Coordinates of C-alpha atoms and ligand atoms in Angstrom, one line a residue:
M1 CA 101.5 134.9 88.3
K2 CA 101.1 131.3 89.2
D3 CA 97.6 129.7 89.0
S4 CA 95.7 129.4 92.2
I5 CA 94.6 126.0 93.4
T6 CA 91.1 127.0 92.6
Q7 CA 92.1 127.7 89.0
I8 CA 94.1 124.5 88.8
L9 CA 91.2 122.4 90.0
K10 CA 89.0 123.8 87.3
K11 CA 91.3 122.6 84.4
D12 CA 90.4 119.6 82.2
E13 CA 94.0 118.5 82.0
L14 CA 96.6 118.9 84.7
S15 CA 100.2 119.7 83.7
R16 CA 103.3 118.5 85.5
N17 CA 103.6 121.9 87.2
D18 CA 100.0 121.8 88.3
I19 CA 100.5 118.4 89.9
V20 CA 103.6 119.5 91.7
R21 CA 101.7 122.5 93.0
L22 CA 98.9 120.2 94.3
L23 CA 101.3 117.8 95.9
A24 CA 102.9 120.7 97.8
S25 CA 99.6 122.2 98.9
E26 CA 99.1 122.8 102.6
G27 CA 96.4 124.1 104.9
E28 CA 93.3 125.5 103.2
E29 CA 94.7 124.6 99.7
R30 CA 95.2 121.0 100.7
L31 CA 91.6 120.8 101.9
Q32 CA 90.4 122.3 98.7
L33 CA 92.1 119.5 96.8
F34 CA 90.5 116.8 99.1
T35 CA 87.1 118.4 98.8
E36 CA 87.3 118.3 95.0
S37 CA 88.6 114.7 94.8
E38 CA 85.8 113.6 97.2
R39 CA 83.2 115.3 95.0
V40 CA 84.6 113.7 91.9
K41 CA 84.6 110.3 93.5
K42 CA 81.0 110.7 94.8
E43 CA 79.8 111.8 91.4
N44 CA 81.4 108.8 89.7
S45 CA 81.0 105.9 92.1
G46 CA 78.9 107.2 95.0
N47 CA 79.7 105.8 98.4
K48 CA 80.4 102.3 97.1
V49 CA 83.6 100.4 98.1
Y50 CA 84.5 97.1 96.4
Y51 CA 86.0 94.4 98.4
R52 CA 88.8 92.1 97.1
G53 CA 89.7 89.3 99.5
L54 CA 93.5 89.2 99.4
V55 CA 95.3 85.8 99.5
E56 CA 99.1 86.2 99.8
F57 CA 99.7 82.6 99.0
S58 CA 103.5 82.4 99.0
N59 CA 106.4 84.7 99.9
I60 CA 108.9 82.7 97.8
C61 CA 110.4 85.1 95.3
D62 CA 113.1 85.0 92.6
K63 CA 113.5 88.7 92.6
D64 CA 115.8 90.8 94.7
C65 CA 114.2 94.3 94.8
Y66 CA 116.1 96.5 97.1
Y67 CA 113.0 97.8 99.0
C68 CA 111.1 94.5 99.6
G69 CA 111.2 92.4 102.7
I70 CA 110.5 89.1 100.8
R71 CA 113.3 89.6 98.3
R72 CA 115.3 86.5 97.5
G73 CA 118.4 87.8 99.3
N74 CA 116.7 88.1 102.6
K75 CA 117.7 85.0 104.5
E76 CA 115.9 86.0 107.7
V77 CA 112.3 85.6 106.5
E78 CA 110.7 82.2 106.9
R79 CA 109.4 81.1 103.5
Y80 CA 105.9 79.6 103.1
N81 CA 103.7 78.3 100.4
L82 CA 100.0 77.7 101.1
S83 CA 98.6 74.4 100.0
D84 CA 96.0 74.4 97.2
K85 CA 93.4 73.5 99.8
E86 CA 94.2 76.5 102.0
I87 CA 94.0 78.9 99.0
L88 CA 90.7 77.4 97.8
D89 CA 89.3 77.5 101.4
A90 CA 90.2 81.2 101.6
A91 CA 88.5 81.8 98.3
R92 CA 85.4 79.9 99.5
Y93 CA 85.4 82.2 102.6
A94 CA 85.4 85.2 100.3
Y95 CA 82.6 83.7 98.2
E96 CA 80.4 82.8 101.2
N97 CA 80.9 86.2 102.7
K98 CA 79.9 87.9 99.5
Y99 CA 83.2 89.8 98.9
G100 CA 82.6 89.6 95.2
S101 CA 86.2 89.2 94.3
V102 CA 89.6 87.8 95.4
V103 CA 93.2 88.8 94.7
L104 CA 95.9 86.2 94.5
Q105 CA 99.3 87.6 95.2
S106 CA 102.7 86.0 95.8
G107 CA 106.4 86.5 95.4
E108 CA 107.5 86.4 91.8
L109 CA 108.2 83.0 90.3
S110 CA 108.3 82.2 86.6
N111 CA 108.4 78.5 85.7
P112 CA 106.1 76.0 84.1
A113 CA 105.1 74.3 87.4
F114 CA 104.1 77.6 88.9
T115 CA 102.2 78.6 85.8
R116 CA 100.2 75.4 85.9
R117 CA 99.6 75.6 89.6
V118 CA 98.1 79.0 89.3
T119 CA 95.9 77.9 86.3
R120 CA 94.6 75.0 88.4
L121 CA 93.8 77.4 91.3
L122 CA 92.0 79.9 89.0
E123 CA 89.9 77.1 87.6
G124 CA 89.2 75.8 91.1
I125 CA 88.1 79.2 92.3
K126 CA 85.8 79.7 89.4
K127 CA 84.3 76.2 90.1
L128 CA 83.7 76.6 93.8
S129 CA 82.0 79.9 93.2
N130 CA 79.9 78.9 90.1
G131 CA 81.8 81.5 88.2
E132 CA 80.6 84.2 90.5
L133 CA 83.9 85.4 92.2
G134 CA 85.8 87.9 90.3
I135 CA 89.6 87.3 90.2
T136 CA 92.5 89.7 90.2
I137 CA 96.0 88.4 90.1
S138 CA 99.3 90.1 91.0
L139 CA 102.0 87.6 90.1
G140 CA 104.6 89.7 88.5
E141 CA 106.3 89.6 85.1
Q142 CA 105.4 86.6 83.0
S143 CA 105.4 85.7 79.3
R144 CA 102.5 86.5 76.9
Q145 CA 101.5 82.8 76.9
T146 CA 101.3 82.6 80.7
Y147 CA 99.2 85.8 80.8
R148 CA 96.9 84.2 78.2
E149 CA 96.7 80.9 80.0
W150 CA 95.7 82.6 83.3
F151 CA 93.2 84.9 81.5
E152 CA 91.5 81.9 79.9
A153 CA 91.4 80.1 83.2
G154 CA 89.3 83.0 84.7
A155 CA 91.5 85.9 85.9
H156 CA 90.2 89.1 84.5
R157 CA 92.2 91.8 86.3
Y158 CA 96.0 92.0 86.8
L159 CA 97.9 94.3 89.0
L160 CA 101.6 95.0 88.1
R161 CA 103.0 98.0 89.8
I162 CA 105.6 99.8 87.8
E163 CA 107.0 100.8 91.2
A164 CA 108.7 104.0 89.8
S165 CA 107.9 105.3 86.3
N166 CA 111.2 107.2 86.0
P167 CA 113.7 104.6 84.6
E168 CA 116.6 106.2 86.4
L169 CA 114.9 106.0 89.8
Y170 CA 113.8 102.4 89.0
S171 CA 117.4 101.4 88.4
K172 CA 118.4 102.7 91.8
L173 CA 115.7 100.5 93.4
H174 CA 116.6 97.2 91.7
P175 CA 119.6 95.2 90.7
N176 CA 120.9 96.0 87.3
D177 CA 120.2 92.8 85.5
E178 CA 117.7 91.1 83.1
L179 CA 115.4 90.0 85.9
H180 CA 114.8 93.6 87.0
D181 CA 114.7 95.5 83.7
F182 CA 112.4 98.5 83.6
H183 CA 111.5 98.1 79.9
S184 CA 110.5 94.4 80.4
R185 CA 108.2 95.5 83.2
L186 CA 106.7 98.2 81.0
N187 CA 106.3 95.7 78.2
C188 CA 104.4 93.4 80.6
L189 CA 101.8 96.1 81.1
K190 CA 101.3 96.3 77.4
L191 CA 101.0 92.5 77.1
L192 CA 98.4 92.4 79.9
R193 CA 96.3 95.0 78.1
E194 CA 96.6 93.1 74.8
T195 CA 95.6 89.9 76.5
G196 CA 92.3 91.5 77.6
Y197 CA 92.9 92.1 81.4
Q198 CA 91.7 95.1 83.2
T199 CA 95.2 96.3 83.9
G200 CA 96.4 97.9 87.0
T201 CA 99.7 99.5 88.0
G202 CA 101.1 101.6 90.9
V203 CA 104.1 103.1 92.6
M204 CA 105.6 103.5 96.0
I205 CA 105.5 107.0 97.5
G206 CA 108.3 108.5 99.6
L207 CA 111.1 106.3 98.3
P208 CA 114.8 107.3 98.7
F209 CA 116.0 109.4 95.8
Q210 CA 112.4 110.2 94.7
S211 CA 111.4 113.8 94.1
V212 CA 108.0 115.4 93.9
D213 CA 108.6 115.8 90.2
D214 CA 109.0 112.0 90.0
L215 CA 105.7 111.6 91.7
A216 CA 104.0 114.0 89.3
G217 CA 105.6 112.0 86.5
D218 CA 104.1 108.8 88.0
L219 CA 100.6 110.2 87.8
L220 CA 101.1 111.4 84.2
F221 CA 102.4 107.9 83.4
M222 CA 99.2 106.4 84.7
K223 CA 97.2 108.8 82.6
E224 CA 99.3 108.3 79.4
T225 CA 99.1 104.5 79.7
D226 CA 95.3 104.9 80.2
I227 CA 95.5 102.4 83.0
D228 CA 92.3 100.8 84.4
M229 CA 93.2 100.4 88.1
V230 CA 95.8 101.7 90.5
G231 CA 97.2 100.6 93.8
M232 CA 99.8 102.9 95.3
G233 CA 100.9 103.6 98.8
P234 CA 103.7 104.8 101.0
Y235 CA 107.1 103.2 100.9
I236 CA 108.0 101.8 104.4
E237 CA 111.5 100.7 105.1
H238 CA 112.3 97.1 106.0
A239 CA 115.3 96.3 108.2
S240 CA 116.7 93.4 106.2
T241 CA 116.8 95.2 102.8
P242 CA 119.6 97.2 101.1
L243 CA 117.5 100.5 101.0
K244 CA 117.4 100.5 104.8
K245 CA 120.7 102.4 104.9
Y246 CA 118.9 105.5 103.5
K247 CA 116.4 105.6 106.3
N248 CA 117.7 108.9 107.6
E249 CA 117.1 110.6 104.3
L250 CA 113.5 109.7 104.0
L251 CA 110.5 112.0 104.7
P252 CA 108.9 111.4 108.1
L253 CA 106.3 108.7 107.9
E254 CA 103.4 111.1 108.4
E255 CA 104.6 113.1 105.3
R256 CA 104.8 110.0 103.2
F257 CA 101.3 109.2 104.3
D258 CA 100.0 112.7 103.4
L259 CA 101.8 112.6 100.1
S260 CA 100.1 109.2 99.4
L261 CA 96.6 110.7 100.1
K262 CA 97.4 113.6 97.8
M263 CA 98.5 111.3 95.1
I264 CA 95.2 109.4 95.3
A265 CA 93.2 112.6 95.4
I266 CA 95.0 114.1 92.3
L267 CA 94.7 110.8 90.4
R268 CA 91.0 110.6 91.2
I269 CA 90.6 114.1 89.6
M270 CA 92.7 113.1 86.6
M271 CA 91.1 109.7 86.0
K272 CA 87.5 109.9 87.2
D273 CA 86.3 106.3 86.4
I274 CA 89.3 104.1 87.2
N275 CA 89.4 101.8 90.3
I276 CA 91.8 103.0 93.0
A277 CA 92.7 100.7 95.9
A278 CA 93.4 102.0 99.4
A279 CA 96.8 100.3 99.9
T280 CA 97.4 98.3 103.1
A281 CA 100.7 100.2 103.6
L282 CA 98.6 103.3 104.5
Q283 CA 97.2 101.4 107.5
A284 CA 100.7 100.6 108.7
I285 CA 101.2 104.3 109.3
D286 CA 97.8 105.4 110.4
P287 CA 95.2 102.9 111.8
M288 CA 92.5 104.7 109.8
G289 CA 94.7 105.2 106.8
R290 CA 92.8 103.1 104.3
E291 CA 89.5 104.7 105.3
K292 CA 91.0 108.2 104.9
A293 CA 92.0 107.2 101.3
I294 CA 88.5 105.9 100.6
K295 CA 87.0 109.2 101.7
I296 CA 89.2 111.3 99.3
G297 CA 89.1 109.1 96.3
A298 CA 89.9 105.4 96.5
N299 CA 87.0 102.9 95.9
V300 CA 88.6 99.5 96.4
I301 CA 89.8 97.8 99.6
M302 CA 91.5 94.5 100.0
P303 CA 90.7 92.7 103.3
N304 CA 93.4 90.2 104.0
I305 CA 92.0 86.6 104.0
T306 CA 95.3 84.8 104.1
P307 CA 95.2 82.2 106.9
G308 CA 96.5 84.1 110.0
M309 CA 99.5 81.9 110.7
Y310 CA 101.1 82.9 107.5
R311 CA 100.5 86.6 107.6
D312 CA 103.5 87.4 109.6
S313 CA 105.8 86.0 106.9
Y314 CA 104.4 88.1 104.1
N315 CA 106.2 91.1 105.5
L316 CA 107.0 93.4 102.5
Y317 CA 107.6 96.2 105.0
E318 CA 107.8 96.8 108.8
N319 CA 104.7 97.2 111.0
K320 CA 102.4 95.5 108.5
P321 CA 99.0 95.7 110.2
C322 CA 96.6 93.0 111.3
T323 CA 99.1 90.1 110.9
D324 CA 97.6 88.3 113.9
D325 CA 94.0 88.6 112.8
S326 CA 91.8 86.0 111.2
A327 CA 89.7 86.7 108.2
D328 CA 86.6 87.1 110.4
D329 CA 88.2 89.7 112.6
C330 CA 89.0 91.7 109.4
K331 CA 85.6 91.7 108.1
G332 CA 83.6 93.0 111.1
C333 CA 86.3 95.6 111.7
L334 CA 86.3 96.9 108.1
D335 CA 82.5 97.3 107.8
A336 CA 82.5 99.4 111.0
R337 CA 85.5 101.5 109.9
L338 CA 84.0 102.2 106.4
S339 CA 80.8 103.4 107.9
M340 CA 82.8 106.1 109.7
V341 CA 83.7 107.7 106.4
N342 CA 80.1 107.1 105.0
A343 CA 81.3 104.4 102.7
E344 CA 79.3 101.2 102.0
P345 CA 80.7 97.8 101.0
A346 CA 79.3 96.7 97.7
Y347 CA 78.7 93.1 98.7
G348 CA 78.6 90.4 96.0
E349 CA 79.7 92.7 93.2
W350 CA 82.8 92.4 91.0
G351 CA 83.3 96.1 90.9
D352 CA 85.1 96.2 87.6
S353 CA 86.8 99.3 86.3
K354 CA 84.3 101.5 84.5
H355 CA 87.2 103.0 82.6
F356 CA 88.0 99.6 81.1
Y357 CA 84.5 99.2 79.7
R358 CA 84.3 102.7 78.4
R359 CA 87.6 102.1 76.5
Q360 CA 86.3 98.8 75.1
K361 CA 83.1 100.6 73.8
I362 CA 85.1 103.3 72.1
K363 CA 87.3 100.7 70.5
G364 CA 84.2 98.8 69.3
K365 CA 82.9 101.9 67.6
R366 CA 86.1 102.5 65.6
Ligands
SAH401 N1 105.5 89.9 93.2 C1 104.4 90.7 92.8 C2 103.7 91.5 93.9 C3 104.1 91.3 95.3 S1 104.6 92.7 96.3 C4 104.8 91.6 91.7 O1 106.0 91.7 91.4 O2 104.0 92.4 91.1 C5 103.4 93.8 96.1 C6 103.8 95.3 96.2 O3 104.3 95.6 97.5 C7 104.9 95.6 95.3 O4 104.5 95.8 94.0 C8 105.5 96.9 95.9 O5 105.0 98.1 95.3 C9 105.0 96.8 97.4 N2 106.1 96.8 98.3 C10 107.2 96.1 98.4 N3 108.1 96.5 99.3 C11 107.5 97.6 99.9 C12 107.9 98.4 101.0 N4 109.1 98.3 101.6 N5 107.1 99.5 101.3 C13 105.9 99.6 100.6 N6 105.5 98.8 99.7 C14 106.3 97.8 99.3

């Protein structure tokens, strides 16, 4: 006989089959999953939610990923690049409003001028905040030297989504060339870890060609790579991308949303002390999407502090929320929404991954 959800939720290690069962749970069983993940989250991080002020500083990208609205081949998007002053002003806003941390994200570029510019910005952010702002970066695949240079300039967390951990699925979502090689991306995660970053990854959920078994594999991948942080959310089609032609084969948006919540809940049970972000894409489907994710397991939220006039152009997917808001609108709105799910913003804290420090300690003892 198959294990019941109650039995599965008592196990120390979840198998691929257990995860598939949890992803397929409905009704009472689904609620059991969420009750357990909420319990695990409370036990490990209480009601605290860490803020990361997100600056999407440029949508200029050398890559051509088939799902992404800012891919190089999309000629319809207006390209922008914030000035250094605009980026530093956004970081100052985060500092003055006690966000604790910022995230710098952009399209993927890899050249010496870009590397140096980011180094300068990191140093600038450290300076304007007296070293107090934590910095996460999400700037794609780079060389070991570049990762080191940015680490030394003050970035201490790096987010690089593997996007899909099954190489076969990955190859259907990207051009088949050197710039989009699964193994290079994987190797970058290893380099980031070796450099000393708290390392984050993630996937999209509800992609064309993706099975529930692939999703179970994604969670096992995160566990096996012993990742420190995860950001994952629903795939949302974008009109000017090659994957758009599969739109009729996708799960309905509400199902992609629900699968994303289940992925977060299961991961929270599997990896109790990592940081899990409530992805913005959740909010594109459900206005309370991120708060729902916080309730059942996520503990990080990334309020957008990109100057409003640029937000429209960082459209990775359709229906991206809050693109006409200013940073101030976001802040008041978020605090109120979080209180609805009994969560409290941890103002002024870095909110590092506990998992990272536990691993360091174990390493130190060896
Ligand atoms: N260039 C950076 C990050 C920028 S995009 C890098 O390569 O890491 C940030 C994330 O948005 C991507 O990692 C991807 O997972 C997500 N994304 C892109 N297109 C999307 C879509 N159509 N639906 C949902 N998420 C998408």
